[in-house]
PDB file of C-alpha atoms in Angstrom:
ATOM      1  CA  UNK A  23       4.082 -36.052  18.860  1.00  0.00           C
ATOM      2  CA  UNK A  24       3.727 -32.850  20.763  1.00  0.00           C
ATOM      3  CA  UNK A  25       2.242 -33.565  24.114  1.00  0.00           C
ATOM      4  CA  UNK A  26       2.711 -30.441  26.070  1.00  0.00           C
ATOM      5  CA  UNK A  27      -0.051 -29.272  28.071  1.00  0.00           C
ATOM      6  CA  UNK A  28      -0.313 -26.274  25.849  1.00  0.00           C
ATOM      7  CA  UNK A  29      -0.752 -27.915  22.866  1.00  0.00           C
ATOM      8  CA  UNK A  30      -4.742 -28.078  22.556  1.00  0.00           C
ATOM      9  CA  UNK A  31      -4.603 -24.228  23.774  1.00  0.00           C
ATOM     10  CA  UNK A  32      -2.343 -23.452  20.921  1.00  0.00           C
ATOM     11  CA  UNK A  33      -4.386 -25.447  18.257  1.00  0.00           C
ATOM     12  CA  UNK A  34      -7.711 -23.489  19.420  1.00  0.00           C
ATOM     13  CA  UNK A  35      -5.909 -20.221  19.277  1.00  0.00           C
ATOM     14  CA  UNK A  36      -4.554 -20.701  15.960  1.00  0.00           C
ATOM     15  CA  UNK A  37      -8.436 -21.688  14.666  1.00  0.00           C
ATOM     16  CA  UNK A  38      -9.365 -18.505  16.483  1.00  0.00           C
ATOM     17  CA  UNK A  39      -7.081 -16.417  14.553  1.00  0.00           C
ATOM     18  CA  UNK A  40      -7.707 -17.878  11.328  1.00  0.00           C
ATOM     19  CA  UNK A  41     -11.534 -17.237  11.929  1.00  0.00           C
ATOM     20  CA  UNK A  42     -10.921 -13.749  13.163  1.00  0.00           C
ATOM     21  CA  UNK A  43      -8.903 -13.036   9.988  1.00  0.00           C
ATOM     22  CA  UNK A  44     -11.796 -14.294   7.766  1.00  0.00           C
ATOM     23  CA  UNK A  45     -14.305 -12.128   9.538  1.00  0.00           C
ATOM     24  CA  UNK A  46     -12.014  -9.200   9.415  1.00  0.00           C
ATOM     25  CA  UNK A  47     -11.846  -9.707   5.560  1.00  0.00           C
ATOM     26  CA  UNK A  48     -15.527  -9.795   5.229  1.00  0.00           C
ATOM     27  CA  UNK A  49     -16.476  -6.911   7.569  1.00  0.00           C
ATOM     28  CA  UNK A  50     -13.929  -4.575   5.799  1.00  0.00           C
ATOM     29  CA  UNK A  51     -14.866  -5.848   2.402  1.00  0.00           C
ATOM     30  CA  UNK A  52     -18.263  -7.346   1.092  1.00  0.00           C
ATOM     31  CA  UNK A  53     -20.046  -6.275   4.167  1.00  0.00           C
ATOM     32  CA  UNK A  54     -18.905  -2.956   3.837  1.00  0.00           C
ATOM     33  CA  UNK A  55     -18.535  -2.452   0.023  1.00  0.00           C
ATOM     34  CA  UNK A  56     -21.521  -4.510  -1.261  1.00  0.00           C
ATOM     35  CA  UNK A  57     -25.028  -3.641  -1.374  1.00  0.00           C
ATOM     36  CA  UNK A  58     -28.428  -5.434  -0.986  1.00  0.00           C
ATOM     37  CA  UNK A  59     -28.641  -9.375  -0.911  1.00  0.00           C
ATOM     38  CA  UNK A  60     -24.626  -9.762  -1.439  1.00  0.00           C
ATOM     39  CA  UNK A  61     -24.091  -7.633   1.794  1.00  0.00           C
ATOM     40  CA  UNK A  62     -26.683  -9.325   3.771  1.00  0.00           C
ATOM     41  CA  UNK A  63     -25.146 -13.008   2.769  1.00  0.00           C
ATOM     42  CA  UNK A  64     -21.931 -11.643   4.027  1.00  0.00           C
ATOM     43  CA  UNK A  65     -23.023 -10.490   7.267  1.00  0.00           C
ATOM     44  CA  UNK A  66     -24.818 -13.823   7.563  1.00  0.00           C
ATOM     45  CA  UNK A  67     -21.350 -15.472   7.164  1.00  0.00           C
ATOM     46  CA  UNK A  68     -19.841 -13.305   9.489  1.00  0.00           C
ATOM     47  CA  UNK A  69     -22.344 -14.189  12.155  1.00  0.00           C
ATOM     48  CA  UNK A  70     -21.814 -17.778  11.687  1.00  0.00           C
ATOM     49  CA  UNK A  71     -17.964 -17.246  11.869  1.00  0.00           C
ATOM     50  CA  UNK A  72     -18.296 -15.101  15.215  1.00  0.00           C
ATOM     51  CA  UNK A  73     -20.145 -18.135  16.493  1.00  0.00           C
ATOM     52  CA  UNK A  74     -17.266 -20.504  15.989  1.00  0.00           C
ATOM     53  CA  UNK A  75     -14.626 -17.883  17.299  1.00  0.00           C
ATOM     54  CA  UNK A  76     -16.660 -17.912  20.575  1.00  0.00           C
ATOM     55  CA  UNK A  77     -16.465 -21.563  20.531  1.00  0.00           C
ATOM     56  CA  UNK A  78     -12.889 -21.383  20.253  1.00  0.00           C
ATOM     57  CA  UNK A  79     -12.397 -18.936  22.888  1.00  0.00           C
ATOM     58  CA  UNK A  80     -14.572 -21.267  25.365  1.00  0.00           C
ATOM     59  CA  UNK A  81     -12.376 -24.270  24.395  1.00  0.00           C
ATOM     60  CA  UNK A  82      -9.110 -22.167  25.368  1.00  0.00           C
ATOM     61  CA  UNK A  83     -10.933 -21.313  28.570  1.00  0.00           C
ATOM     62  CA  UNK A  84     -11.373 -24.963  29.198  1.00  0.00           C
ATOM     63  CA  UNK A  85      -7.750 -25.901  28.300  1.00  0.00           C
ATOM     64  CA  UNK A  86      -6.032 -23.290  30.510  1.00  0.00           C
ATOM     65  CA  UNK A  87      -7.309 -25.070  33.637  1.00  0.00           C
ATOM     66  CA  UNK A  88      -4.456 -27.703  32.709  1.00  0.00           C
ATOM     67  CA  UNK A  89      -1.837 -25.473  31.979  1.00  0.00           C
ATOM     68  CA  UNK A  90       0.788 -25.148  34.709  1.00  0.00           C
ATOM     69  CA  UNK A  91       0.405 -22.016  37.186  1.00  0.00           C
ATOM     70  CA  UNK A  92       4.020 -20.849  36.124  1.00  0.00           C
ATOM     71  CA  UNK A  93       3.143 -20.121  32.868  1.00  0.00           C
ATOM     72  CA  UNK A  94      -0.684 -19.647  32.970  1.00  0.00           C
ATOM     73  CA  UNK A  95      -0.753 -15.760  33.459  1.00  0.00           C
ATOM     74  CA  UNK A  96       0.512 -15.484  29.907  1.00  0.00           C
ATOM     75  CA  UNK A  97      -2.101 -17.379  28.287  1.00  0.00           C
ATOM     76  CA  UNK A  98      -4.804 -15.672  30.283  1.00  0.00           C
ATOM     77  CA  UNK A  99      -3.519 -12.412  28.486  1.00  0.00           C
ATOM     78  CA  UNK A 100      -3.703 -14.355  25.404  1.00  0.00           C
ATOM     79  CA  UNK A 101      -7.587 -15.287  26.378  1.00  0.00           C
ATOM     80  CA  UNK A 102      -8.142 -11.736  27.349  1.00  0.00           C
ATOM     81  CA  UNK A 103      -6.862 -10.341  24.000  1.00  0.00           C
ATOM     82  CA  UNK A 104      -8.942 -13.047  22.025  1.00  0.00           C
ATOM     83  CA  UNK A 105     -11.914 -11.914  23.946  1.00  0.00           C
ATOM     84  CA  UNK A 106     -11.453  -8.237  23.124  1.00  0.00           C
ATOM     85  CA  UNK A 107     -11.085  -9.179  19.253  1.00  0.00           C
ATOM     86  CA  UNK A 108     -14.153 -11.170  19.505  1.00  0.00           C
ATOM     87  CA  UNK A 109     -16.253  -8.443  21.084  1.00  0.00           C
ATOM     88  CA  UNK A 110     -15.044  -5.581  18.730  1.00  0.00           C
ATOM     89  CA  UNK A 111     -16.073  -7.727  15.740  1.00  0.00           C
ATOM     90  CA  UNK A 112     -19.463  -8.684  17.338  1.00  0.00           C
ATOM     91  CA  UNK A 113     -20.062  -4.784  17.668  1.00  0.00           C
ATOM     92  CA  UNK A 114     -19.134  -3.959  14.216  1.00  0.00           C
ATOM     93  CA  UNK A 115     -21.248  -6.697  12.892  1.00  0.00           C
ATOM     94  CA  UNK A 116     -24.129  -5.278  15.079  1.00  0.00           C
ATOM     95  CA  UNK A 117     -23.561  -1.883  13.666  1.00  0.00           C
ATOM     96  CA  UNK A 118     -23.403  -3.114   9.838  1.00  0.00           C
ATOM     97  CA  UNK A 119     -26.665  -5.018  10.691  1.00  0.00           C
ATOM     98  CA  UNK A 120     -28.265  -1.941  11.900  1.00  0.00           C
ATOM     99  CA  UNK A 121     -27.145   0.118   8.784  1.00  0.00           C
ATOM    100  CA  UNK A 122     -28.648  -2.693   6.583  1.00  0.00           C
ATOM    101  CA  UNK A 123     -31.866  -2.528   8.566  1.00  0.00           C
ATOM    102  CA  UNK A 124     -31.988   1.352   8.397  1.00  0.00           C
ATOM    103  CA  UNK A 125     -31.230   1.152   4.601  1.00  0.00           C
ATOM    104  CA  UNK A 126     -34.239  -1.385   3.952  1.00  0.00           C
ATOM    105  CA  UNK A 127     -36.373   0.953   5.983  1.00  0.00           C
ATOM    106  CA  UNK A 128     -35.648   4.157   4.107  1.00  0.00           C
ATOM    107  CA  UNK A 129     -35.861   2.180   0.599  1.00  0.00           C
ATOM    108  CA  UNK A 130     -39.221   0.663   1.538  1.00  0.00           C
ATOM    109  CA  UNK A 131     -40.700   4.060   2.951  1.00  0.00           C
ATOM    110  CA  UNK A 132     -39.388   5.693  -0.256  1.00  0.00           C
ATOM    111  CA  UNK A 133     -36.849   8.031   1.635  1.00  0.00           C
ATOM    112  CA  UNK A 134     -33.682   8.841   0.717  1.00  0.00           C
ATOM    113  CA  UNK A 135     -30.903   8.073   3.590  1.00  0.00           C
ATOM    114  CA  UNK A 136     -28.828  11.272   2.840  1.00  0.00           C
ATOM    115  CA  UNK A 137     -31.989  13.673   2.907  1.00  0.00           C
ATOM    116  CA  UNK A 138     -32.099  16.191   5.478  1.00  0.00           C
ATOM    117  CA  UNK A 139     -35.739  17.354   5.075  1.00  0.00           C
ATOM    118  CA  UNK A 140     -37.974  15.394   7.339  1.00  0.00           C
ATOM    119  CA  UNK A 141     -40.043  14.011   4.719  1.00  0.00           C
ATOM    120  CA  UNK A 142     -37.319  13.621   1.807  1.00  0.00           C
ATOM    121  CA  UNK A 143     -37.751  15.615  -1.520  1.00  0.00           C
ATOM    122  CA  UNK A 144     -40.741  16.899  -3.259  1.00  0.00           C
ATOM    123  CA  UNK A 145     -41.248  13.683  -5.078  1.00  0.00           C
ATOM    124  CA  UNK A 146     -41.099  11.868  -1.390  1.00  0.00           C
ATOM    125  CA  UNK A 147     -43.906  14.324  -0.172  1.00  0.00           C
ATOM    126  CA  UNK A 148     -45.966  13.170  -3.174  1.00  0.00           C
ATOM    127  CA  UNK A 149     -45.900   9.776  -2.676  1.00  0.00           C
ATOM    128  CA  UNK A 150     -46.742  10.337   1.392  1.00  0.00           C
ATOM    129  CA  UNK A 151     -49.744  12.440   0.249  1.00  0.00           C
ATOM    130  CA  UNK A 152     -50.616   9.744  -2.319  1.00  0.00           C
ATOM    131  CA  UNK A 153     -50.366   7.114   0.548  1.00  0.00           C
ATOM    132  CA  UNK A 154     -52.365   9.239   2.781  1.00  0.00           C
ATOM    133  CA  UNK A 155     -54.999   9.512   0.151  1.00  0.00           C
ATOM    134  CA  UNK A 156     -55.328   5.806  -0.166  1.00  0.00           C
ATOM    135  CA  UNK A 157     -55.512   5.273   3.449  1.00  0.00           C
ATOM    136  CA  UNK A 158     -58.467   7.620   3.615  1.00  0.00           C
ATOM    137  CA  UNK A 159     -60.251   6.201   0.556  1.00  0.00           C
ATOM    138  CA  UNK A 160     -59.470   2.836   2.237  1.00  0.00           C
ATOM    139  CA  UNK A 161     -61.242   4.179   5.472  1.00  0.00           C
ATOM    140  CA  UNK A 162     -64.204   5.382   3.967  1.00  0.00           C
ATOM    141  CA  UNK A 163     -64.647   1.949   2.070  1.00  0.00           C
ATOM    142  CA  UNK A 164     -64.492   0.339   5.314  1.00  0.00           C
ATOM    143  CA  UNK A 165     -67.029   2.364   7.045  1.00  0.00           C
ATOM    144  CA  UNK A 166     -69.356   2.162   3.744  1.00  0.00           C
ATOM    145  CA  UNK A 167     -68.791  -1.803   4.192  1.00  0.00           C
ATOM    146  CA  UNK A 168     -69.826  -1.517   7.826  1.00  0.00           C
ATOM    147  CA  UNK A 169     -72.746   0.456   6.887  1.00  0.00           C
ATOM    148  CA  UNK A 170     -74.276  -2.107   4.384  1.00  0.00           C
ATOM    149  CA  UNK A 171     -73.260  -4.848   6.864  1.00  0.00           C
ATOM    150  CA  UNK A 172     -75.395  -3.210   9.641  1.00  0.00           C
ATOM    151  CA  UNK A 173     -78.061  -2.661   7.370  1.00  0.00           C
ATOM    152  CA  UNK A 174     -78.266  -6.323   6.010  1.00  0.00           C
ATOM    153  CA  UNK A 175     -78.067  -7.275   9.581  1.00  0.00           C
ATOM    154  CA  UNK A 176     -81.195  -5.324  10.439  1.00  0.00           C
ATOM    155  CA  UNK A 177     -83.081  -6.404   7.293  1.00  0.00           C
ATOM    156  CA  UNK A 178     -82.193 -10.133   8.352  1.00  0.00           C
ATOM    157  CA  UNK A 179     -83.613  -9.297  11.747  1.00  0.00           C
ATOM    158  CA  UNK A 180     -86.906  -7.944  10.330  1.00  0.00           C
ATOM    159  CA  UNK A 181     -87.241 -10.991   8.327  1.00  0.00           C
ATOM    160  CA  UNK A 182     -86.616 -13.096  11.139  1.00  0.00           C
ATOM    161  CA  UNK A 183     -89.547 -11.333  13.079  1.00  0.00           C
ATOM    162  CA  UNK A 184     -91.544 -11.487  10.274  1.00  0.00           C
ATOM    163  CA  UNK A 185     -91.106 -15.398  10.049  1.00  0.00           C
ATOM    164  CA  UNK A 186     -91.564 -15.842  13.682  1.00  0.00           C
ATOM    165  CA  UNK A 187     -95.002 -13.743  13.583  1.00  0.00           C
ATOM    166  CA  UNK A 188     -95.979 -16.182  10.525  1.00  0.00           C
ATOM    167  CA  UNK A 189     -95.213 -18.912  12.516  1.00  0.00           C
ATOM    168  CA  UNK A 190     -97.265 -17.692  15.702  1.00  0.00           C
ATOM    169  CA  UNK A 191    -100.176 -17.137  13.128  1.00  0.00           C
ATOM    170  CA  UNK A 192    -100.028 -20.675  11.604  1.00  0.00           C
ATOM    171  CA  UNK A 193     -99.559 -22.024  15.222  1.00  0.00           C
ATOM    172  CA  UNK A 194    -102.805 -19.926  16.403  1.00  0.00           C
ATOM    173  CA  UNK A 195    -104.648 -21.176  13.464  1.00  0.00           C
ATOM    174  CA  UNK A 196    -103.710 -24.754  14.170  1.00  0.00           C
ATOM    175  CA  UNK A 197    -105.106 -24.234  17.831  1.00  0.00           C
ATOM    176  CA  UNK A 198    -108.329 -22.738  16.649  1.00  0.00           C
ATOM    177  CA  UNK A 199    -108.888 -25.513  14.415  1.00  0.00           C
ATOM    178  CA  UNK A 200    -108.049 -28.032  16.900  1.00  0.00           C
ATOM    179  CA  UNK A 201    -110.412 -26.334  19.285  1.00  0.00           C
ATOM    180  CA  UNK A 202    -113.150 -26.240  16.534  1.00  0.00           C
ATOM    181  CA  UNK A 203    -112.684 -29.879  15.858  1.00  0.00           C
ATOM    182  CA  UNK A 204    -113.377 -30.443  19.697  1.00  0.00           C
ATOM    183  CA  UNK A 205    -116.465 -28.422  19.769  1.00  0.00           C
ATOM    184  CA  UNK A 206    -117.849 -30.260  16.481  1.00  0.00           C
ATOM    185  CA  UNK A 207    -116.878 -33.295  18.139  1.00  0.00           C
ATOM    186  CA  UNK A 208    -118.880 -32.404  21.186  1.00  0.00           C
ATOM    187  CA  UNK A 209    -121.781 -30.952  19.257  1.00  0.00           C
ATOM    188  CA  UNK A 210    -122.131 -34.155  17.184  1.00  0.00           C
ATOM    189  CA  UNK A 211    -122.113 -36.287  20.296  1.00  0.00           C
ATOM    190  CA  UNK A 212    -124.845 -34.032  21.954  1.00  0.00           C
ATOM    191  CA  UNK A 213    -126.988 -34.231  18.687  1.00  0.00           C
ATOM    192  CA  UNK A 214    -126.591 -37.971  18.703  1.00  0.00           C
ATOM    193  CA  UNK A 215    -127.756 -38.368  22.159  1.00  0.00           C
ATOM    194  CA  UNK A 216    -130.877 -36.054  21.613  1.00  0.00           C
ATOM    195  CA  UNK A 217    -131.517 -38.059  18.348  1.00  0.00           C
ATOM    196  CA  UNK A 218    -131.475 -41.194  20.426  1.00  0.00           C
ATOM    197  CA  UNK A 219    -133.628 -39.745  23.143  1.00  0.00           C
ATOM    198  CA  UNK A 220    -136.192 -38.900  20.557  1.00  0.00           C
ATOM    199  CA  UNK A 221    -136.221 -42.175  18.730  1.00  0.00           C
ATOM    200  CA  UNK A 222    -136.754 -44.452  21.718  1.00  0.00           C
ATOM    201  CA  UNK A 223    -140.146 -43.285  22.732  1.00  0.00           C
ATOM    202  CA  UNK A 224    -141.287 -44.107  19.177  1.00  0.00           C
ATOM    203  CA  UNK A 225    -139.919 -47.333  19.442  1.00  0.00           C
ATOM    204  CA  UNK A 226    -141.735 -48.241  22.665  1.00  0.00           C
ATOM    205  CA  UNK A 227    -145.160 -47.216  21.014  1.00  0.00           C
ATOM    206  CA  UNK A 228    -144.648 -49.291  18.132  1.00  0.00           C
ATOM    207  CA  UNK A 229    -144.224 -52.263  20.500  1.00  0.00           C
ATOM    208  CA  UNK A 230    -147.103 -51.795  22.602  1.00  0.00           C
ATOM    209  CA  UNK A 231    -149.186 -51.753  19.048  1.00  0.00           C
ATOM    210  CA  UNK A 232    -148.111 -55.031  18.231  1.00  0.00           C
TER     211      UNK A 232
END
């Protein structure tokens, strides 16, 4: 069993080289030649393998600390080379992602990636004009909806004001009836007193005659 201080370093470096080879195959193959979802899937696999390669470099940096100083410089050079490879494929992956994003944007806008005209070919202009017309029509409909909403709000406010006025009239009528009831009660009390005063003298005369 190999127990040399460079055993783990060599193992991590070997794993790194295998991952880099796999990345190279993808970025020079499917990620370049395929289109659509297949290309995106290839780039996702590249991203996963780049993370694995990054982890291998980190492990190599840890293991180099236990390598004797006499042979450490050569291993440091190997780490430097591994980092350079990793950065190169990270940049290539980033460029390929940018190409995919640009292609998606152009396909969604209906423009041709190779068109030199600012708005593409004549049919692209037609689609652009049609889109503008749709936007303008939508804006007009939105303004009309806002106008109707304002009118409805004003009508609702008028109805509320009318109901408030009717409520005040009913309240005033109740107050008037209440005051009328009070006045009637008072008048009734006054009449009752007057009747009693008129009746008492007659009652006294009748008593004397007896």
